[in-house]
Tab-separated table of C-alpha atoms in Angstrom:
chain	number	residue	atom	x	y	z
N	1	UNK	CA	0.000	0.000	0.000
N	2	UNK	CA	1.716	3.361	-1.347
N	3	UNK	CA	1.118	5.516	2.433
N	4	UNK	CA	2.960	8.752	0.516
N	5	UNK	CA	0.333	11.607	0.352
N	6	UNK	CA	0.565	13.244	-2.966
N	7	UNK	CA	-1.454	16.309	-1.640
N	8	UNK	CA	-4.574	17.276	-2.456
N	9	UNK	CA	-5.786	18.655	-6.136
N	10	UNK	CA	-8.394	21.022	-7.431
N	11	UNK	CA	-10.746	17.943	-7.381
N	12	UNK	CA	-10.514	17.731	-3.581
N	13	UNK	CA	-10.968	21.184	-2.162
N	14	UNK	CA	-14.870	21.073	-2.260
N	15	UNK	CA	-16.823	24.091	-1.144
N	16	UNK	CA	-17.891	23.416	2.095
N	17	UNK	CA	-15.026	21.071	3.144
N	18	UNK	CA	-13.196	21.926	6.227
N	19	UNK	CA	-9.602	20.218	6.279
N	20	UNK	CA	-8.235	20.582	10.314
N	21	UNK	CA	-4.354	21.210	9.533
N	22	UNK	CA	-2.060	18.770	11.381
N	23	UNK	CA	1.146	19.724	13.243
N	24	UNK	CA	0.245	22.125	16.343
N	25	UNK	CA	3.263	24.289	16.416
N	26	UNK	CA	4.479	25.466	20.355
N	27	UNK	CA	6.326	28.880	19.578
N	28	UNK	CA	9.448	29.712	21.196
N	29	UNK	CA	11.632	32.987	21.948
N	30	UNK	CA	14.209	30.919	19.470
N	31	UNK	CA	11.289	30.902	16.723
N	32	UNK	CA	10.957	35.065	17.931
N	33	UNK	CA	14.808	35.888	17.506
N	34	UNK	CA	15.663	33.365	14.274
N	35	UNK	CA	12.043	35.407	12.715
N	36	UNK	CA	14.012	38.502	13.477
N	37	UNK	CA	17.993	37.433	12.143
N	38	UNK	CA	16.076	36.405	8.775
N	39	UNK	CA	13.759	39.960	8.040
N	40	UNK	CA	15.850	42.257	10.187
N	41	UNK	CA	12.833	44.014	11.372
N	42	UNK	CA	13.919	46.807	14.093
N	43	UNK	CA	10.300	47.003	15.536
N	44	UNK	CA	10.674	47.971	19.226
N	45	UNK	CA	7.359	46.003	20.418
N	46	UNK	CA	8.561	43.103	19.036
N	47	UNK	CA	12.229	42.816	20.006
N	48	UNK	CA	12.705	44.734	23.893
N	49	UNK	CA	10.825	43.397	27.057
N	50	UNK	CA	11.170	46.735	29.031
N	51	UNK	CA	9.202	48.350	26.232
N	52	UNK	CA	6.409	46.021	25.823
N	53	UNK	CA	5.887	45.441	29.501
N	54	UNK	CA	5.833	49.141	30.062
N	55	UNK	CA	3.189	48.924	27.433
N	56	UNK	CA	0.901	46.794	29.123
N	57	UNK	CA	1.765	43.250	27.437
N	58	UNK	CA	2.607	40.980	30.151
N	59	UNK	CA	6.344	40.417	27.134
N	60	UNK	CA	7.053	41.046	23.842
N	61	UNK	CA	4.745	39.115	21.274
N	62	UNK	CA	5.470	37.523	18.904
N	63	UNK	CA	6.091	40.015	15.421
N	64	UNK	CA	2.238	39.750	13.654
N	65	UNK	CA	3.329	38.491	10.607
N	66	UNK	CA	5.547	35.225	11.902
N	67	UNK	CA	2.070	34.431	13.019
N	68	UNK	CA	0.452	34.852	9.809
N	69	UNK	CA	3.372	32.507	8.072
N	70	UNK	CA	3.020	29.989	11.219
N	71	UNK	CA	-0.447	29.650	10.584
N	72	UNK	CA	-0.168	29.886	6.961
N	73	UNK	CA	2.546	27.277	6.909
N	74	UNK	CA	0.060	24.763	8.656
N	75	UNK	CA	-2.010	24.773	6.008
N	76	UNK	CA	-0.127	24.424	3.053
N	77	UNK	CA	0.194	20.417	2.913
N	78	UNK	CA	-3.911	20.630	2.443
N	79	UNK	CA	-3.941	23.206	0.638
N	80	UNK	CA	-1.360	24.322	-1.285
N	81	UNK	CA	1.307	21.563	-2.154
N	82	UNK	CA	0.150	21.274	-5.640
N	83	UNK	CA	-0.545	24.892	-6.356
N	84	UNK	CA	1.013	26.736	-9.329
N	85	UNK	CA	0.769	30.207	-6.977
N	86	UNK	CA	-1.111	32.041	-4.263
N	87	UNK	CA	-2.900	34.533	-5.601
N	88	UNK	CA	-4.176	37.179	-3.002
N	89	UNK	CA	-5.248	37.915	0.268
N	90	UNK	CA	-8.646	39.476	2.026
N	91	UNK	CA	-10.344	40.058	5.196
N	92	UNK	CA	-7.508	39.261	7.556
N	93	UNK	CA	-7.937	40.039	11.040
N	94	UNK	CA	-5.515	39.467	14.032
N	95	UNK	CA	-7.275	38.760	17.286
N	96	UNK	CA	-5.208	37.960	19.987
N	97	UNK	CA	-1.302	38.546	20.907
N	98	UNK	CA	0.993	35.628	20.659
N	99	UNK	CA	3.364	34.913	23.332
N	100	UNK	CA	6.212	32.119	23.771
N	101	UNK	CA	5.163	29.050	25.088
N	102	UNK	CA	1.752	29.593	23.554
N	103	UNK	CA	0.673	26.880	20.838
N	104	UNK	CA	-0.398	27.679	17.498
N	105	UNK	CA	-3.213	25.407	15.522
N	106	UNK	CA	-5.055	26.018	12.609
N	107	UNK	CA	-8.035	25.065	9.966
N	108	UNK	CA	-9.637	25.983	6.981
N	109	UNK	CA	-12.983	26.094	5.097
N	110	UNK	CA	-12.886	25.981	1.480
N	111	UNK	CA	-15.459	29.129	0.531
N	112	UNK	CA	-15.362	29.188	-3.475
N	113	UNK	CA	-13.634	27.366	-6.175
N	114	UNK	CA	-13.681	28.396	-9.496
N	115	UNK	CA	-11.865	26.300	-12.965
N	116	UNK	CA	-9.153	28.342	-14.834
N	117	UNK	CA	-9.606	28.949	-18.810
N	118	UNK	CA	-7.175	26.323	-19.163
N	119	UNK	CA	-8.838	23.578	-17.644
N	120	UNK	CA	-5.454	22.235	-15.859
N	121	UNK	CA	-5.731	24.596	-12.786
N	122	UNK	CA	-8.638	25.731	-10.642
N	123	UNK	CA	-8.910	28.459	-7.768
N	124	UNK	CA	-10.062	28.113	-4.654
N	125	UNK	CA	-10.776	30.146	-2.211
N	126	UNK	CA	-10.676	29.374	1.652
N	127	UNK	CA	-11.234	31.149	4.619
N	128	UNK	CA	-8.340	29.985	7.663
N	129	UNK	CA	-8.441	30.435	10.911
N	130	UNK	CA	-5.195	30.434	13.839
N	131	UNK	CA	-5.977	29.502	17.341
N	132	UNK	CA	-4.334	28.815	20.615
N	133	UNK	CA	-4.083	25.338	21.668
N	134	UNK	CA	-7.272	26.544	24.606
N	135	UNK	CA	-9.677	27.633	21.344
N	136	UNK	CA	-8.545	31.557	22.149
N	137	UNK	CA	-8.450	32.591	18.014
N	138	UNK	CA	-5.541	34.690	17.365
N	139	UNK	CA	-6.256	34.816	13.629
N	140	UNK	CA	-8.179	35.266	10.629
N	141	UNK	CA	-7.819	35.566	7.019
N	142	UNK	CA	-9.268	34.385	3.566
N	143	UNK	CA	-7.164	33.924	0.463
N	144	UNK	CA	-7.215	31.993	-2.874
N	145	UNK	CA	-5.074	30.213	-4.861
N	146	UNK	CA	-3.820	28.372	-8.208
N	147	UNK	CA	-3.884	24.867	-7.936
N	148	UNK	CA	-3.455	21.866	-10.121
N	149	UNK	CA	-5.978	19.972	-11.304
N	150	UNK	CA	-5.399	15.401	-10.830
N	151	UNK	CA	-6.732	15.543	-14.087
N	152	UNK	CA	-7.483	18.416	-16.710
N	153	UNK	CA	-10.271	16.310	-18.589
N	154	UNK	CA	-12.770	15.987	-15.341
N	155	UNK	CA	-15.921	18.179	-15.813
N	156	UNK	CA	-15.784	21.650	-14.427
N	157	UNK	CA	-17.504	22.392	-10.928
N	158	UNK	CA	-20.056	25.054	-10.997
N	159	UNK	CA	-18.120	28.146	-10.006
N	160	UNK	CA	-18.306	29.561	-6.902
N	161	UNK	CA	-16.635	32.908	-6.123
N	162	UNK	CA	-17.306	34.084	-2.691
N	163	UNK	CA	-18.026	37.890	-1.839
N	164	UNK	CA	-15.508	39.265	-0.051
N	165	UNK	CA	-14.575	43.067	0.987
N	166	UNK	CA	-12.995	45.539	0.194
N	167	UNK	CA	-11.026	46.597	2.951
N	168	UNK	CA	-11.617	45.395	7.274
N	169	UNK	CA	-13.850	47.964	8.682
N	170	UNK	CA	-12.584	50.298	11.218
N	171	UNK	CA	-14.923	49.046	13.956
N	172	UNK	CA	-13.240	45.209	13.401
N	173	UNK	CA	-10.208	45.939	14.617
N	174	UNK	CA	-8.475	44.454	17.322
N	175	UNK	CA	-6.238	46.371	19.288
N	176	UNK	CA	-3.925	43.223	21.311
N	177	UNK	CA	-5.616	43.208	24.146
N	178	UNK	CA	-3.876	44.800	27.459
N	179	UNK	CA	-2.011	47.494	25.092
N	180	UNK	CA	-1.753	51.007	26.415
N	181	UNK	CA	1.365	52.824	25.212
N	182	UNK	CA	2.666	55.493	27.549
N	183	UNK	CA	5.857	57.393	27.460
N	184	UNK	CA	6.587	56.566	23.941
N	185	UNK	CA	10.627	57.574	23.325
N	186	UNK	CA	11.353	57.807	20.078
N	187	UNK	CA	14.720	57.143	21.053
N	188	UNK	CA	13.745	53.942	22.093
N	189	UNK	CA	11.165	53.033	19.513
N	190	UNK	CA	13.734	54.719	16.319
N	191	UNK	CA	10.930	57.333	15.284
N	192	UNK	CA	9.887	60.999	15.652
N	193	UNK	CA	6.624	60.526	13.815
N	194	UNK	CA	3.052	59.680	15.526
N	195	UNK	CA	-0.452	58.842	14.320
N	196	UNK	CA	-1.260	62.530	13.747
N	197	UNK	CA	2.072	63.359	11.701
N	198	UNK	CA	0.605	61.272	8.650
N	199	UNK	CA	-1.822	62.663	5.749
N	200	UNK	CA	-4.157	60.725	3.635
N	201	UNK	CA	-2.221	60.367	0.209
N	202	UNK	CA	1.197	60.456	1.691
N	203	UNK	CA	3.715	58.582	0.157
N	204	UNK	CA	6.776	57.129	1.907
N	205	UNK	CA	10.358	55.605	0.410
N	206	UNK	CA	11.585	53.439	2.835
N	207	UNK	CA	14.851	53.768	0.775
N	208	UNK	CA	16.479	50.435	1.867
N	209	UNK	CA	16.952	47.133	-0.251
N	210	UNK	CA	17.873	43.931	1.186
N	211	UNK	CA	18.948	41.001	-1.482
N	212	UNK	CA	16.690	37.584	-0.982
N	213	UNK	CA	19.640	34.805	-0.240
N	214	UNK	CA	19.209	31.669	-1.683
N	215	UNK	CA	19.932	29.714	2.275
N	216	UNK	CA	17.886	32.460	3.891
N	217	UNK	CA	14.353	32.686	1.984
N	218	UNK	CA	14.739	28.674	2.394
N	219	UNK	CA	15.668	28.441	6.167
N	220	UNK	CA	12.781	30.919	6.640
N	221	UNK	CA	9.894	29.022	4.811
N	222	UNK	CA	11.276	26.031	7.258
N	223	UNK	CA	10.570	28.189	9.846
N	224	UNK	CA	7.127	28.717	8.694
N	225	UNK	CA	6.553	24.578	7.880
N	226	UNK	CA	5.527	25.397	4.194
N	227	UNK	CA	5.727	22.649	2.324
N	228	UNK	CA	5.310	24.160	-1.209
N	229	UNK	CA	7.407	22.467	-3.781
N	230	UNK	CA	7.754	25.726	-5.832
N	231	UNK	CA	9.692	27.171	-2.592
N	232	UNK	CA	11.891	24.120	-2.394
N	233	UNK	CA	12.167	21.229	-4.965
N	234	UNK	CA	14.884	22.240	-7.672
N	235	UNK	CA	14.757	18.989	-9.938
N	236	UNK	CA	11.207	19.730	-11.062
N	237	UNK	CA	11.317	23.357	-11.173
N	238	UNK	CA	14.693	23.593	-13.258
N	239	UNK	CA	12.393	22.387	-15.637
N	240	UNK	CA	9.456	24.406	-14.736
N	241	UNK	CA	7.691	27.971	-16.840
N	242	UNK	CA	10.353	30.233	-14.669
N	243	UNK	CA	13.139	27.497	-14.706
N	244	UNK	CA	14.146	28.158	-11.140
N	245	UNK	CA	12.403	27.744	-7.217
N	246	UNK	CA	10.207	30.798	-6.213
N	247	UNK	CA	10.777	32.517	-3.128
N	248	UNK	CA	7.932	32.339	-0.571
N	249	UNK	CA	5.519	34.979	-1.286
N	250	UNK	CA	5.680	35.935	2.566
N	251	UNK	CA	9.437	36.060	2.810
N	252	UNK	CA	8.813	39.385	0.317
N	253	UNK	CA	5.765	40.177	2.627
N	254	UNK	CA	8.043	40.584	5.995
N	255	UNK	CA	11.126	41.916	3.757
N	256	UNK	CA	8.790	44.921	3.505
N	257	UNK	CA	7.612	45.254	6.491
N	258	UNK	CA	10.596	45.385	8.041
N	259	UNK	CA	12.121	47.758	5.611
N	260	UNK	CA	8.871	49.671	6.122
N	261	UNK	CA	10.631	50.630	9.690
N	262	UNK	CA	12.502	53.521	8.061
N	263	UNK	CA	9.445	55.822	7.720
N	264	UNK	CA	7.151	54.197	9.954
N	265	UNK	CA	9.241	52.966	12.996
N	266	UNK	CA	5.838	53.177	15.038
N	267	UNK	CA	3.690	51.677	13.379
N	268	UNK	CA	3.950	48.815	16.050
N	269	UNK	CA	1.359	46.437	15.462
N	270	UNK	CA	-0.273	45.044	12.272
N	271	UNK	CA	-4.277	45.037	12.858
N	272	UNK	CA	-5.734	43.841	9.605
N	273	UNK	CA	-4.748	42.290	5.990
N	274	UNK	CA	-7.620	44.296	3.787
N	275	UNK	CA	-5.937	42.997	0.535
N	276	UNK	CA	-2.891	41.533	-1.429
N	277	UNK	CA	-1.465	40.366	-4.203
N	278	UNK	CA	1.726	38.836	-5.272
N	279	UNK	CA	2.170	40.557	-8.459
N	280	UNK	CA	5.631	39.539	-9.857
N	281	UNK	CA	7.446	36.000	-8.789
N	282	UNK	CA	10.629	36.826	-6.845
N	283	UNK	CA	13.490	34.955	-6.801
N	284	UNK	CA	16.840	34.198	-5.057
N	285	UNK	CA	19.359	37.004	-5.564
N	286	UNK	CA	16.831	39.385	-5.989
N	287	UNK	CA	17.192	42.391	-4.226
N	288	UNK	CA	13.829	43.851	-2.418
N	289	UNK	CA	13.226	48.129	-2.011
N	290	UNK	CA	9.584	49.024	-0.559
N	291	UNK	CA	7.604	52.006	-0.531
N	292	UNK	CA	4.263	52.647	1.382
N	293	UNK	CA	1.094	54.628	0.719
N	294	UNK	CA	-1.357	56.345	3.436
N	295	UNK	CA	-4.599	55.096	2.518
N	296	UNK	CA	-6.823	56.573	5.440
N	297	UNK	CA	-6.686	56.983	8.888
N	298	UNK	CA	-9.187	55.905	11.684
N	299	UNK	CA	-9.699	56.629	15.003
N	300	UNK	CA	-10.336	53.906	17.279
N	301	UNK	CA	-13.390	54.166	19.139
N	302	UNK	CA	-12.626	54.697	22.984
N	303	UNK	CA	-9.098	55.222	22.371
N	304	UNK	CA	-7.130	58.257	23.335
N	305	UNK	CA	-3.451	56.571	22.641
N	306	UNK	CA	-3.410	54.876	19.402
N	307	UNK	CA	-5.268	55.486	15.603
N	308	UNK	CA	-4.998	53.127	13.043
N	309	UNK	CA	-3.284	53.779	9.512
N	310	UNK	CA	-4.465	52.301	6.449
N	311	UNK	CA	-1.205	51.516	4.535
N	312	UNK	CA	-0.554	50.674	1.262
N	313	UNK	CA	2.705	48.389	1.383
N	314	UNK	CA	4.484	47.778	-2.427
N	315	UNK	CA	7.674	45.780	-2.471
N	316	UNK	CA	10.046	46.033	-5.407
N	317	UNK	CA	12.940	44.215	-7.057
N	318	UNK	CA	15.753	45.382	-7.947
N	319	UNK	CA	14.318	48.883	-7.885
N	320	UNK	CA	14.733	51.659	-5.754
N	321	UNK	CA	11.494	53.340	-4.928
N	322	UNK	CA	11.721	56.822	-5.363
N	323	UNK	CA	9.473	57.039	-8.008
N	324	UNK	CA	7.191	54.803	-6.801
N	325	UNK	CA	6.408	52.419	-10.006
N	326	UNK	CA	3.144	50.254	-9.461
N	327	UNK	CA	1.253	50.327	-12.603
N	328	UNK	CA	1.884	50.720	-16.138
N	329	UNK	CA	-0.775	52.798	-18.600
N	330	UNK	CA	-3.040	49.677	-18.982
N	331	UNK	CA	-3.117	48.829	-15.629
N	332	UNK	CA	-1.224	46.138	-15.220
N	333	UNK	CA	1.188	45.508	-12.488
N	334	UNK	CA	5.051	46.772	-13.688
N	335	UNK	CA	7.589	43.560	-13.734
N	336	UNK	CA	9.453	44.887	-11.119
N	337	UNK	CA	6.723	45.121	-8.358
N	338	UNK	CA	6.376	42.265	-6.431
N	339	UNK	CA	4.121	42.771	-3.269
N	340	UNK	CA	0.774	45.354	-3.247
N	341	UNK	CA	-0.177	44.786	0.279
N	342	UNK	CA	-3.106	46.994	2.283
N	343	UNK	CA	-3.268	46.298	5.798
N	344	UNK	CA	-3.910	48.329	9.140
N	345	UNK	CA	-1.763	49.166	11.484
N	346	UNK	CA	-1.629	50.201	15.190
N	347	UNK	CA	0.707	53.943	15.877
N	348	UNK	CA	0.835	55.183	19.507
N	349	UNK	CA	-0.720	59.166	19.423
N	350	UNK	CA	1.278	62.108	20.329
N	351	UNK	CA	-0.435	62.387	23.621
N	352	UNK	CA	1.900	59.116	25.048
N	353	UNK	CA	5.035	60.872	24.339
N	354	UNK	CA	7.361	60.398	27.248
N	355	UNK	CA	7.647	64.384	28.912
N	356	UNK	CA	11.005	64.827	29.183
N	357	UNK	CA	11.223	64.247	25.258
N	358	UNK	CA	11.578	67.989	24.015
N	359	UNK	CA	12.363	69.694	27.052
């Protein structure tokens, strides 16, 4: 009896079907520190003990999106093994802080699938969800993605393309629950600018690159447990349409982020995934620049401390952002953009500036 698992296909993600994802995963301060060697991300909540206890957090949680790629990991043998890409992201909301020692589980509903012109791929759409090993959900996210079909000549499903939105809702958000930032430094935190200090239509150059090595975009999707043979097996995809592995779309995502840091140093907390896309493959060697985009900024109701930024995240390669490519006249992504990522995130208010700072 052949036990090997070959993953499972268009064919098998039926709408409706909800696949548990094996392998709870207990996260450690190693998983925290190894999460922050591979991006480099200087984010103060994330990284300094004093600061987050003198926050309110009882230590510093884990950085938002190792969760995300923890949780997303743990469901790639179901559903993504045998898929050609992942195509976007929507309605993703984080819920709950995670600590070390806490243990991360996860599951997902299949919510649409629709067949490809082709008739050799499909995409489906599924809504995950990350939890704590005592049911407290930490979070939540929908996305869709290429897969292969077992066979191209079995009969089409009926489509079904779920209705998603546009963007998380102000009132959804989650602020991590026992946050209060006082006596913000921005020695300490590495930034002068607060919620107030940015406009609607702003536009930021984070005006860093950092190259994607071949060892580290591998050791990191290990991190994560994604088991995606694009990311990893080089005898098929020598052979494959881009003749090379693909780096994990989320190795670009925190790459960003943590370049993001120069511009928005306090921006301390991701609250929502409203969209994103991986527009261009990336691949080892490449070198990633970002830029960012203020979408819209909300207050957050009963909160004197924080506000919430809409940002527009775009990662590049092997282009410096100053001019801030995204689109070409017919609206198609340009080549060298590789991430167009809207999220929320969480910026401490000028009114918790520490007092001494100006005097």
């Amino acid at each position: 009896m052949d036990k090997g698992h070959p993953g499972n296909f268009f064919e098998d993600l039926e709408v409706g079907r909800v696949l548990p994802h094996a392998g709870p995963r207990t996260v450690t301060a190693a998983d925290a520190a190894l999460y922050l060697a591979l991006t480099g991300s200087r984010f103060a909540l994330h990284a300094a003990e004093p600061l987050a206890r003198a926050w309110g957090l009882p230590a510093s949680p884990l950085d938002d999106l190792l969760v995300f790629h923890l949780v997303f990991g743990q469901s790639v043998p179901d559903l993504s093994v045998n898929a050609v890409a992942n195509l976007g992201y929507a309605d993703g909301r984080f819920l709950s802080p995670v600590y070390p020692g806490d243990t991360l589980c996860a599951r997902s509903t299949v919510i649409g699938r629709k067949e490809t012109s082709s008739g050799r791929t499909g995409i489906v759409w599924v809504h995950t969800e990350g939890f704590k090993a005592d049911g407290t959900p930490v979070l939540a996210y929908v996305r869709w993605v290429l897969v292969n079909k077992r066979d191209p000549a079995s009969p089409a499903p009926a489509p079904v393309v779920p209705d998603l939105p546009a963007f998380v809702t102000p009132d959804r958000l989650v602020v991590p629950a026992g946050l209060a930032p006082r006596a913000v430094d921005p020695a300490e935190t590495g930034s002068p600018w607060f919620f107030e200090d940015y406009a609607d239509g702003e536009r930021i150059d984070h005006v860093d690159g950092m190259a994607v090595m071949e060892s580290e975009h591998r050791l990191a999707t290990r991190l994560y447990r994604n088991t995606a043979r694009v990311h990893f097996n080089d005898h098929v995809e020598r052979r494959g349409r881009l003749g090379s592995v693909i780096v994990y779309g989320g190795v670009v995502m925190s790459i960003a982020r943590a370049l993001s840091f120069n511009g928005l140093g306090n921006a301390c907390s991701i609250l929502a995934i409203n969209a994103g896309t991986h527009a261009n493959p990336c691949r080892p060697g490449d070198t990633v620049y970002a830029w960012s985009e203020v979408l819209d900024r909300a207050e957050l109701p009963g909160r004197t401390d924080v506000g919430a930024l809409r940002l527009r995240l775009v990662a590049l390669k092997d282009h410096p952002a100053q001019s801030f490519p995204l689109k070409d006249e017919a609206g198609r992504y340009r080549p060298e953009v590789l991430l167009d990522l809207d999220y929320w995130a969480l910026v401490p208010r000028r009114a918790t500036v520490a007092p001494h700072v100006g005097r």
